[in-house]
Short mmCIF file of C-alpha atoms and ligand atoms in Angstrom, two decimals:
data_model
loop_
_atom_site.label_atom_id
_atom_site.label_comp_id
_atom_site.label_asym_id
_atom_site.label_seq_id
_atom_site.Cartn_x
_atom_site.Cartn_y
_atom_site.Cartn_z
CA MET D 48 11.29 23.18 -5.25
CA ARG D 49 13.17 19.90 -4.83
CA ALA D 50 11.57 16.80 -6.30
CA ILE D 51 12.47 13.27 -7.35
CA VAL D 52 11.85 12.90 -11.09
CA VAL D 53 12.47 10.68 -14.06
CA ARG D 54 13.10 12.44 -17.38
CA ASN D 55 11.62 9.59 -19.45
CA PHE D 56 10.19 6.12 -18.83
CA GLY D 57 12.91 3.82 -17.52
CA ALA D 58 15.30 6.61 -16.52
CA THR D 59 16.98 6.56 -13.10
CA PRO D 60 15.13 8.70 -10.53
CA GLU D 61 17.07 11.89 -9.73
CA LEU D 62 16.78 14.95 -7.53
CA ALA D 63 15.73 18.00 -9.58
CA ASP D 64 14.67 21.61 -9.13
CA VAL D 65 11.16 22.08 -10.59
CA PRO D 66 8.47 24.78 -10.33
CA VAL D 67 6.11 24.83 -7.33
CA PRO D 68 2.68 23.68 -8.64
CA GLU D 69 -0.14 26.22 -9.10
CA THR D 70 -3.29 25.93 -6.99
CA GLY D 71 -6.22 25.98 -9.44
CA ALA D 72 -9.95 26.11 -8.71
CA GLY D 73 -11.01 23.43 -6.25
CA MET D 74 -7.41 22.43 -5.67
CA VAL D 75 -5.43 22.08 -2.45
CA ARG D 76 -1.66 22.55 -2.32
CA VAL D 77 0.17 20.56 0.34
CA GLN D 78 3.64 21.33 1.66
CA LEU D 79 4.79 17.76 2.03
CA GLU D 80 6.76 16.61 5.05
CA ALA D 81 6.79 12.87 4.34
CA ALA D 82 6.06 10.51 1.47
CA GLY D 83 5.45 6.76 1.52
CA VAL D 84 7.33 4.55 -0.96
CA ASN D 85 5.50 1.72 -2.77
CA PRO D 86 6.49 -0.81 -5.46
CA PHE D 87 4.04 1.08 -7.70
CA ASP D 88 6.41 4.10 -7.81
CA GLN D 89 9.02 2.08 -9.67
CA ARG D 90 6.34 0.70 -12.00
CA MET D 91 5.16 4.20 -12.84
CA ALA D 92 8.74 5.25 -13.53
CA THR D 93 9.06 2.47 -16.09
CA GLY D 94 5.80 3.28 -17.87
CA PHE D 95 3.15 1.11 -16.18
CA LEU D 96 0.48 3.75 -16.88
CA ASP D 97 1.80 4.67 -20.36
CA GLY D 98 -1.18 4.65 -22.72
CA LYS D 99 -3.64 4.62 -19.81
CA MET D 100 -3.16 8.23 -18.79
CA PRO D 101 -1.17 11.22 -20.14
CA HIS D 102 2.17 11.93 -18.42
CA ASP D 103 4.09 15.16 -17.89
CA PHE D 104 7.91 15.06 -17.88
CA PRO D 105 10.07 15.42 -15.97
CA MET D 106 7.70 13.13 -14.07
CA ILE D 107 7.63 13.70 -10.32
CA LEU D 108 7.28 10.27 -8.72
CA GLY D 109 5.35 9.28 -5.61
CA VAL D 110 1.71 8.63 -4.76
CA ASP D 111 1.48 8.68 -0.96
CA GLY D 112 2.26 11.93 0.82
CA ALA D 113 1.46 13.91 3.98
CA GLY D 114 2.03 17.45 5.16
CA ILE D 115 0.36 20.80 5.74
CA VAL D 116 -2.09 22.59 3.44
CA SER D 117 -0.18 25.68 2.25
CA ALA D 118 -2.71 27.12 -0.22
CA VAL D 119 -6.25 26.50 -1.45
CA GLY D 120 -7.68 27.45 -4.84
CA PRO D 121 -10.91 29.37 -5.51
CA GLY D 122 -14.09 27.49 -4.63
CA THR D 123 -12.39 25.24 -2.09
CA SER D 124 -14.40 24.57 1.08
CA ARG D 125 -13.31 21.26 2.60
CA PHE D 126 -9.74 22.17 3.57
CA ALA D 127 -8.04 25.28 4.93
CA VAL D 128 -4.47 26.51 5.06
CA GLY D 129 -2.74 24.89 8.04
CA ASP D 130 -4.67 21.59 7.97
CA ARG D 131 -2.49 18.52 8.45
CA VAL D 132 -3.43 16.12 5.65
CA VAL D 133 -2.48 12.90 3.88
CA GLY D 134 -3.42 11.73 0.42
CA LYS D 135 -2.83 9.81 -2.79
CA PHE D 136 -1.22 12.29 -5.18
CA LEU D 137 -2.04 10.58 -8.45
CA THR D 138 -4.23 12.48 -10.89
CA SER D 139 -4.24 12.92 -14.66
CA PRO D 140 -1.86 13.93 -16.17
CA ALA D 141 0.50 11.76 -14.15
CA GLY D 142 3.85 13.18 -13.10
CA HIS D 143 2.95 15.51 -10.25
CA GLY D 144 3.54 13.15 -7.37
CA SER D 145 4.41 13.28 -3.69
CA PHE D 146 8.23 12.95 -3.82
CA ALA D 147 8.46 16.75 -3.77
CA GLU D 148 8.24 19.72 -1.45
CA TYR D 149 4.76 20.60 -2.75
CA ALA D 150 1.98 18.76 -4.57
CA VAL D 151 -1.64 19.58 -5.40
CA LEU D 152 -4.81 17.51 -5.33
CA PRO D 153 -8.48 18.31 -5.97
CA GLU D 154 -10.17 18.70 -2.61
CA THR D 155 -12.54 15.93 -3.70
CA GLY D 156 -9.59 13.56 -4.22
CA ALA D 157 -8.17 10.93 -1.87
CA LEU D 158 -7.20 13.53 0.73
CA ALA D 159 -7.96 13.31 4.46
CA ARG D 160 -7.17 15.24 7.63
CA ILE D 161 -4.68 13.54 9.95
CA PRO D 162 -6.10 13.05 13.45
CA ASP D 163 -4.14 14.28 16.47
CA GLY D 164 -1.78 11.63 17.74
CA VAL D 165 -0.88 10.24 14.29
CA PRO D 166 2.59 11.45 13.27
CA THR D 167 2.80 12.90 9.76
CA GLY D 168 5.40 10.27 8.75
CA ALA D 169 3.12 7.44 9.88
CA ALA D 170 0.18 8.93 7.97
CA ALA D 171 2.30 9.08 4.79
CA ALA D 172 2.82 5.32 5.00
CA LEU D 173 -0.90 4.52 4.90
CA PRO D 174 -2.70 5.48 1.69
CA THR D 175 -1.65 2.78 -0.79
CA ALA D 176 -0.56 -0.20 1.33
CA GLY D 177 -2.80 0.33 4.36
CA VAL D 178 -5.96 1.16 2.48
CA THR D 179 -5.43 -1.76 0.06
CA ALA D 180 -5.13 -4.14 3.00
CA GLN D 181 -8.22 -2.65 4.62
CA ASP D 182 -10.14 -2.99 1.31
CA MET D 183 -9.15 -6.68 1.11
CA VAL D 184 -10.17 -7.46 4.68
CA ASP D 185 -13.45 -5.53 4.30
CA ALA D 186 -14.30 -7.35 1.06
CA THR D 187 -13.61 -10.75 2.67
CA LYS D 188 -15.94 -10.36 5.67
CA ILE D 189 -13.72 -12.54 7.86
CA GLU D 190 -15.50 -14.43 10.61
CA PRO D 191 -13.84 -14.93 14.01
CA GLY D 192 -11.86 -18.16 14.16
CA GLN D 193 -11.27 -18.39 10.41
CA THR D 194 -7.76 -19.17 9.19
CA VAL D 195 -6.13 -16.52 6.98
CA LEU D 196 -2.86 -17.16 5.14
CA VAL D 197 -0.91 -14.04 4.11
CA ILE D 198 1.80 -14.48 1.45
CA GLY D 199 4.22 -11.53 1.38
CA ALA D 200 3.25 -10.61 4.93
CA THR D 201 6.45 -8.74 5.83
CA GLY D 202 6.03 -5.91 3.31
CA GLY D 203 3.82 -2.84 3.19
CA VAL D 204 0.44 -4.37 2.33
CA GLY D 205 1.17 -7.58 4.25
CA SER D 206 2.03 -5.83 7.51
CA PHE D 207 -1.41 -4.23 7.51
CA LEU D 208 -3.16 -7.43 6.34
CA VAL D 209 -1.75 -9.35 9.31
CA GLN D 210 -2.98 -6.73 11.78
CA LEU D 211 -6.42 -6.20 10.23
CA ALA D 212 -7.13 -9.92 9.80
CA ASN D 213 -6.09 -10.50 13.41
CA MET D 214 -8.39 -7.67 14.54
CA ALA D 215 -11.23 -9.38 12.64
CA GLY D 216 -10.66 -12.44 14.84
CA ALA D 217 -8.77 -14.61 12.36
CA HIS D 218 -6.03 -17.12 13.08
CA VAL D 219 -3.32 -15.53 10.89
CA ILE D 220 -0.51 -17.48 9.22
CA ALA D 221 2.15 -15.11 7.87
CA THR D 222 5.08 -15.84 5.56
CA ALA D 223 8.34 -14.41 6.84
CA ARG D 224 12.02 -15.10 6.54
CA GLY D 225 13.39 -16.29 9.89
CA ASP D 226 14.66 -12.88 10.96
CA ALA D 227 11.24 -11.27 10.40
CA ALA D 228 9.13 -13.86 12.24
CA ASP D 229 9.09 -11.97 15.57
CA GLN D 230 7.85 -8.83 13.87
CA MET D 231 4.95 -10.80 12.35
CA THR D 232 4.08 -12.24 15.75
CA ARG D 233 4.06 -8.75 17.28
CA LEU D 234 1.68 -7.58 14.53
CA GLY D 235 -0.75 -10.40 15.31
CA ALA D 236 0.32 -13.51 13.39
CA ALA D 237 -0.51 -16.74 15.24
CA GLU D 238 1.97 -18.68 13.08
CA THR D 239 4.77 -17.86 10.69
CA VAL D 240 6.04 -19.87 7.72
CA ASP D 241 9.58 -19.33 6.39
CA TYR D 242 9.16 -19.43 2.63
CA THR D 243 12.93 -19.81 2.14
CA ARG D 244 12.86 -23.20 3.93
CA GLY D 245 10.62 -25.01 1.47
CA PRO D 246 7.36 -24.56 -0.39
CA VAL D 247 4.78 -22.65 1.66
CA GLY D 248 1.96 -24.84 0.38
CA ALA D 249 3.51 -28.03 1.78
CA GLN D 250 4.37 -26.40 5.12
CA VAL D 251 0.85 -25.02 5.60
CA ALA D 252 -0.82 -28.24 4.42
CA ALA D 253 1.19 -30.23 6.98
CA ALA D 254 0.03 -27.98 9.83
CA HIS D 255 -3.51 -27.45 8.50
CA PRO D 256 -4.65 -30.60 6.69
CA ASP D 257 -8.20 -29.19 6.52
CA GLY D 258 -6.96 -26.12 4.65
CA VAL D 259 -7.44 -22.42 5.23
CA ASP D 260 -10.44 -20.13 4.76
CA VAL D 261 -8.72 -17.15 3.20
CA LEU D 262 -5.58 -16.59 1.11
CA PHE D 263 -4.25 -13.05 0.71
CA ASP D 264 -1.30 -13.03 -1.70
CA VAL D 265 0.72 -9.97 -2.71
CA VAL D 266 3.68 -11.69 -4.39
CA SER D 267 2.94 -15.04 -6.11
CA PRO D 268 2.78 -15.31 -9.90
CA PRO D 269 -0.26 -17.11 -11.42
CA GLU D 270 1.15 -20.66 -11.32
CA THR D 271 2.24 -20.42 -7.66
CA LEU D 272 -1.03 -18.75 -6.68
CA ALA D 273 -2.98 -21.56 -8.35
CA GLU D 274 -1.02 -24.11 -6.31
CA LEU D 275 -1.56 -22.20 -3.06
CA THR D 276 -5.27 -21.93 -3.85
CA GLY D 277 -5.34 -25.69 -3.34
CA LEU D 278 -5.03 -24.93 0.38
CA VAL D 279 -8.26 -22.90 0.40
CA ARG D 280 -11.48 -24.65 1.36
CA ASP D 281 -14.34 -24.61 -1.15
CA GLY D 282 -16.37 -21.47 -0.52
CA GLY D 283 -13.33 -19.63 0.87
CA THR D 284 -11.72 -16.42 -0.41
CA VAL D 285 -8.57 -15.67 -2.42
CA TYR D 286 -7.27 -12.19 -3.26
CA SER D 287 -4.19 -11.30 -5.32
CA THR D 288 -2.92 -7.71 -5.47
CA ILE D 289 -0.82 -8.39 -8.58
CA GLY D 290 -3.45 -9.73 -10.98
CA ALA D 291 -2.33 -13.35 -10.58
CA ALA D 292 -5.73 -14.91 -9.80
CA ASP D 293 -7.62 -16.99 -12.38
CA GLU D 294 -11.08 -15.80 -11.38
CA ALA D 295 -12.93 -18.33 -13.57
CA ALA D 296 -11.03 -21.19 -11.91
CA LEU D 297 -11.84 -19.79 -8.46
CA ARG D 298 -15.57 -19.67 -9.26
CA VAL D 299 -15.55 -23.35 -10.32
CA ARG D 300 -14.70 -24.15 -6.70
CA GLY D 301 -17.06 -21.56 -5.27
CA ILE D 302 -14.13 -19.46 -4.07
CA LYS D 303 -14.82 -15.75 -3.71
CA GLY D 304 -12.46 -12.85 -4.40
CA GLY D 305 -9.99 -12.63 -7.30
CA ASN D 306 -7.77 -9.78 -8.41
CA ILE D 307 -8.19 -6.63 -6.35
CA GLU D 308 -7.49 -3.07 -7.39
CA SER D 309 -7.76 -0.85 -4.37
CA SER D 310 -10.41 1.79 -4.88
CA GLY D 311 -10.15 3.21 -1.37
CA GLY D 312 -10.47 7.01 -1.30
CA ALA D 313 -10.82 9.70 1.36
CA PRO D 314 -13.49 7.90 3.48
CA GLU D 315 -11.48 4.68 3.65
CA LEU D 316 -8.28 6.59 4.38
CA SER D 317 -10.03 8.51 7.18
CA ARG D 318 -11.29 5.26 8.67
CA LEU D 319 -7.80 3.75 8.71
CA LEU D 320 -6.37 6.95 10.23
CA ARG D 321 -8.93 6.70 13.04
CA ARG D 322 -7.89 3.10 13.72
CA VAL D 323 -4.26 4.25 13.94
CA ALA D 324 -5.19 7.19 16.19
CA GLU D 325 -7.07 4.81 18.50
CA GLY D 326 -4.03 2.54 18.72
CA ASP D 327 -5.70 -0.43 17.01
CA VAL D 328 -3.39 -0.39 13.99
CA VAL D 329 0.37 0.13 14.16
CA VAL D 330 2.20 1.74 11.24
CA PRO D 331 5.29 -0.43 10.75
CA ILE D 332 7.86 2.01 9.37
CA ALA D 333 11.08 0.10 8.69
CA VAL D 334 13.21 2.93 7.39
CA THR D 335 13.03 6.69 6.85
CA VAL D 336 15.43 8.27 4.35
CA PRO D 337 15.86 11.87 3.19
CA LEU D 338 14.15 12.88 -0.07
CA ALA D 339 17.52 13.27 -1.79
CA GLU D 340 18.24 9.56 -1.24
CA ALA D 341 14.94 8.35 -2.73
CA ALA D 342 16.65 6.65 -5.67
CA SER D 343 18.23 4.16 -3.27
CA VAL D 344 14.85 2.91 -1.99
CA ILE D 345 12.53 3.20 -5.03
CA GLY D 346 12.02 -0.34 -6.32
CA ALA D 347 14.22 -1.85 -3.57
CA ALA D 348 13.41 -5.47 -2.65
CA GLY D 349 13.13 -7.10 0.77
CA ALA D 350 10.83 -4.56 2.44
CA ARG D 351 10.13 -4.91 6.17
CA GLY D 352 7.01 -2.83 6.55
CA LYS D 353 7.05 0.64 5.06
CA THR D 354 9.75 2.94 3.73
CA VAL D 355 9.15 6.68 4.17
CA LEU D 356 10.91 9.70 2.66
CA ALA D 357 11.51 12.67 4.95
CA ILE D 358 10.96 15.86 2.94
N1 NAP R 1266 -3.80 -3.98 -6.68
C1 NAP R 1266 -3.61 -2.97 -5.83
O1 NAP R 1266 -4.50 -2.13 -5.63
C2 NAP R 1266 -2.30 -2.90 -5.10
C3 NAP R 1266 -2.16 -2.02 -4.02
C4 NAP R 1266 -0.96 -2.04 -3.30
C5 NAP R 1266 0.07 -2.89 -3.70
N2 NAP R 1266 -0.09 -3.67 -4.79
C6 NAP R 1266 0.99 -4.58 -5.23
O2 NAP R 1266 1.13 -5.59 -4.23
C7 NAP R 1266 2.49 -6.01 -4.16
C8 NAP R 1266 2.99 -5.91 -2.73
O3 NAP R 1266 3.04 -4.56 -2.34
P1 NAP R 1266 3.80 -4.13 -1.00
O4 NAP R 1266 3.71 -2.66 -0.89
O5 NAP R 1266 3.35 -4.97 0.11
O6 NAP R 1266 5.31 -4.57 -1.43
P2 NAP R 1266 6.58 -4.72 -0.49
O7 NAP R 1266 6.48 -3.74 0.62
O8 NAP R 1266 7.75 -4.71 -1.39
O9 NAP R 1266 6.41 -6.17 0.18
C9 NAP R 1266 6.55 -7.39 -0.48
C10 NAP R 1266 7.00 -8.39 0.58
O10 NAP R 1266 6.96 -9.71 0.07
C11 NAP R 1266 8.09 -10.44 0.55
N3 NAP R 1266 8.31 -11.53 -0.39
C12 NAP R 1266 8.97 -11.49 -1.57
N4 NAP R 1266 8.90 -12.69 -2.17
C13 NAP R 1266 8.18 -13.50 -1.37
C14 NAP R 1266 7.76 -14.85 -1.43
N5 NAP R 1266 8.06 -15.64 -2.49
N6 NAP R 1266 7.01 -15.36 -0.43
C15 NAP R 1266 6.68 -14.61 0.63
N7 NAP R 1266 7.05 -13.31 0.77
C16 NAP R 1266 7.81 -12.77 -0.22
C17 NAP R 1266 9.19 -9.38 0.61
O11 NAP R 1266 10.19 -9.62 1.60
P3 NAP R 1266 11.43 -10.55 1.43
O12 NAP R 1266 11.84 -10.46 -0.02
O13 NAP R 1266 12.49 -10.05 2.35
O14 NAP R 1266 10.93 -11.86 1.86
C18 NAP R 1266 8.42 -8.15 1.05
O15 NAP R 1266 8.41 -8.05 2.46
C19 NAP R 1266 3.26 -5.11 -5.15
O16 NAP R 1266 3.43 -5.78 -6.36
C20 NAP R 1266 2.35 -3.91 -5.31
O17 NAP R 1266 2.54 -3.23 -6.52
C21 NAP R 1266 -1.25 -3.70 -5.51
#
């Protein structure tokens, strides 16, 4: 089968011909039609999980993927051949990911049926970015009327954060370069801040001298995040997806949250899929490229929503 692999940590991703994976006991094999691209794919390719989990090489990249169940192993009861499914294809040993024609997952893994009305490509864009955003909004327990500042709003996680915070009744302030401001407004941002036109902290402080209730940040390093946290009212919430939060310093001010690692599995993915099926959440796919061109989008900067591979 065709797959996008790296032959060692740090190598350039390439198209390769590799064996179709076996379907062991309790396992589900999916014939993938689409795969979502995340910054994490590039990190895995350069060894982010080295030492934390064994890896098989050539390592097939990709976590998010969607398609049709093509085989089930002995003892499998939750899924059947022909089911349309989406999941997070990351299990130990790493290296058997979703940038391939087939991938397998335990049926107890982060695998969910795709409801009618949700295109397979849209489903493939959800597991990592969408579920992380949903986890963050759930953990925050936003109250209607609260002010939520999203830093990195135009990318994968941010595009879902803006929508989900808006649905929770928040007044959402989204960072966006000028050409992406309209898109943020369409997704539910009440205000946008162009981070290329001066420090975000000063711009938000000028418009909101009383501060904000919640800061969701997917891009700022620790020093910048600490400065932006100055905008958050005592007792508010701050979440960083990149481990930049100083949790002890947050607690001194009674600020909740900290560094989040998304733990969302099949139930959370199913819930988000239902919200998409009902039309409450839009899946902002910016670009779809063929599997063979994956190397051109893995690790690419300047995302506008999600990038999807067509397999
Ligand atoms: N902890 C977890 O469980 C978890 C889960 C998912 C993702 N993550 C991490 O969260 C981060 C974001 O993920 P993602 O999928 O949303 O990435 P993404 O799709 O690449 O989006 C990042 C966005 O931030 C914008 N940006 C860059 N620099 C900025 C700045 N200084 N101020 C404001 N916006 C800026 C980028 O657009 P422009 O450059 O065009 O402005 C881009 O739209 C990644 O590091 C990812 O690995 C962590």
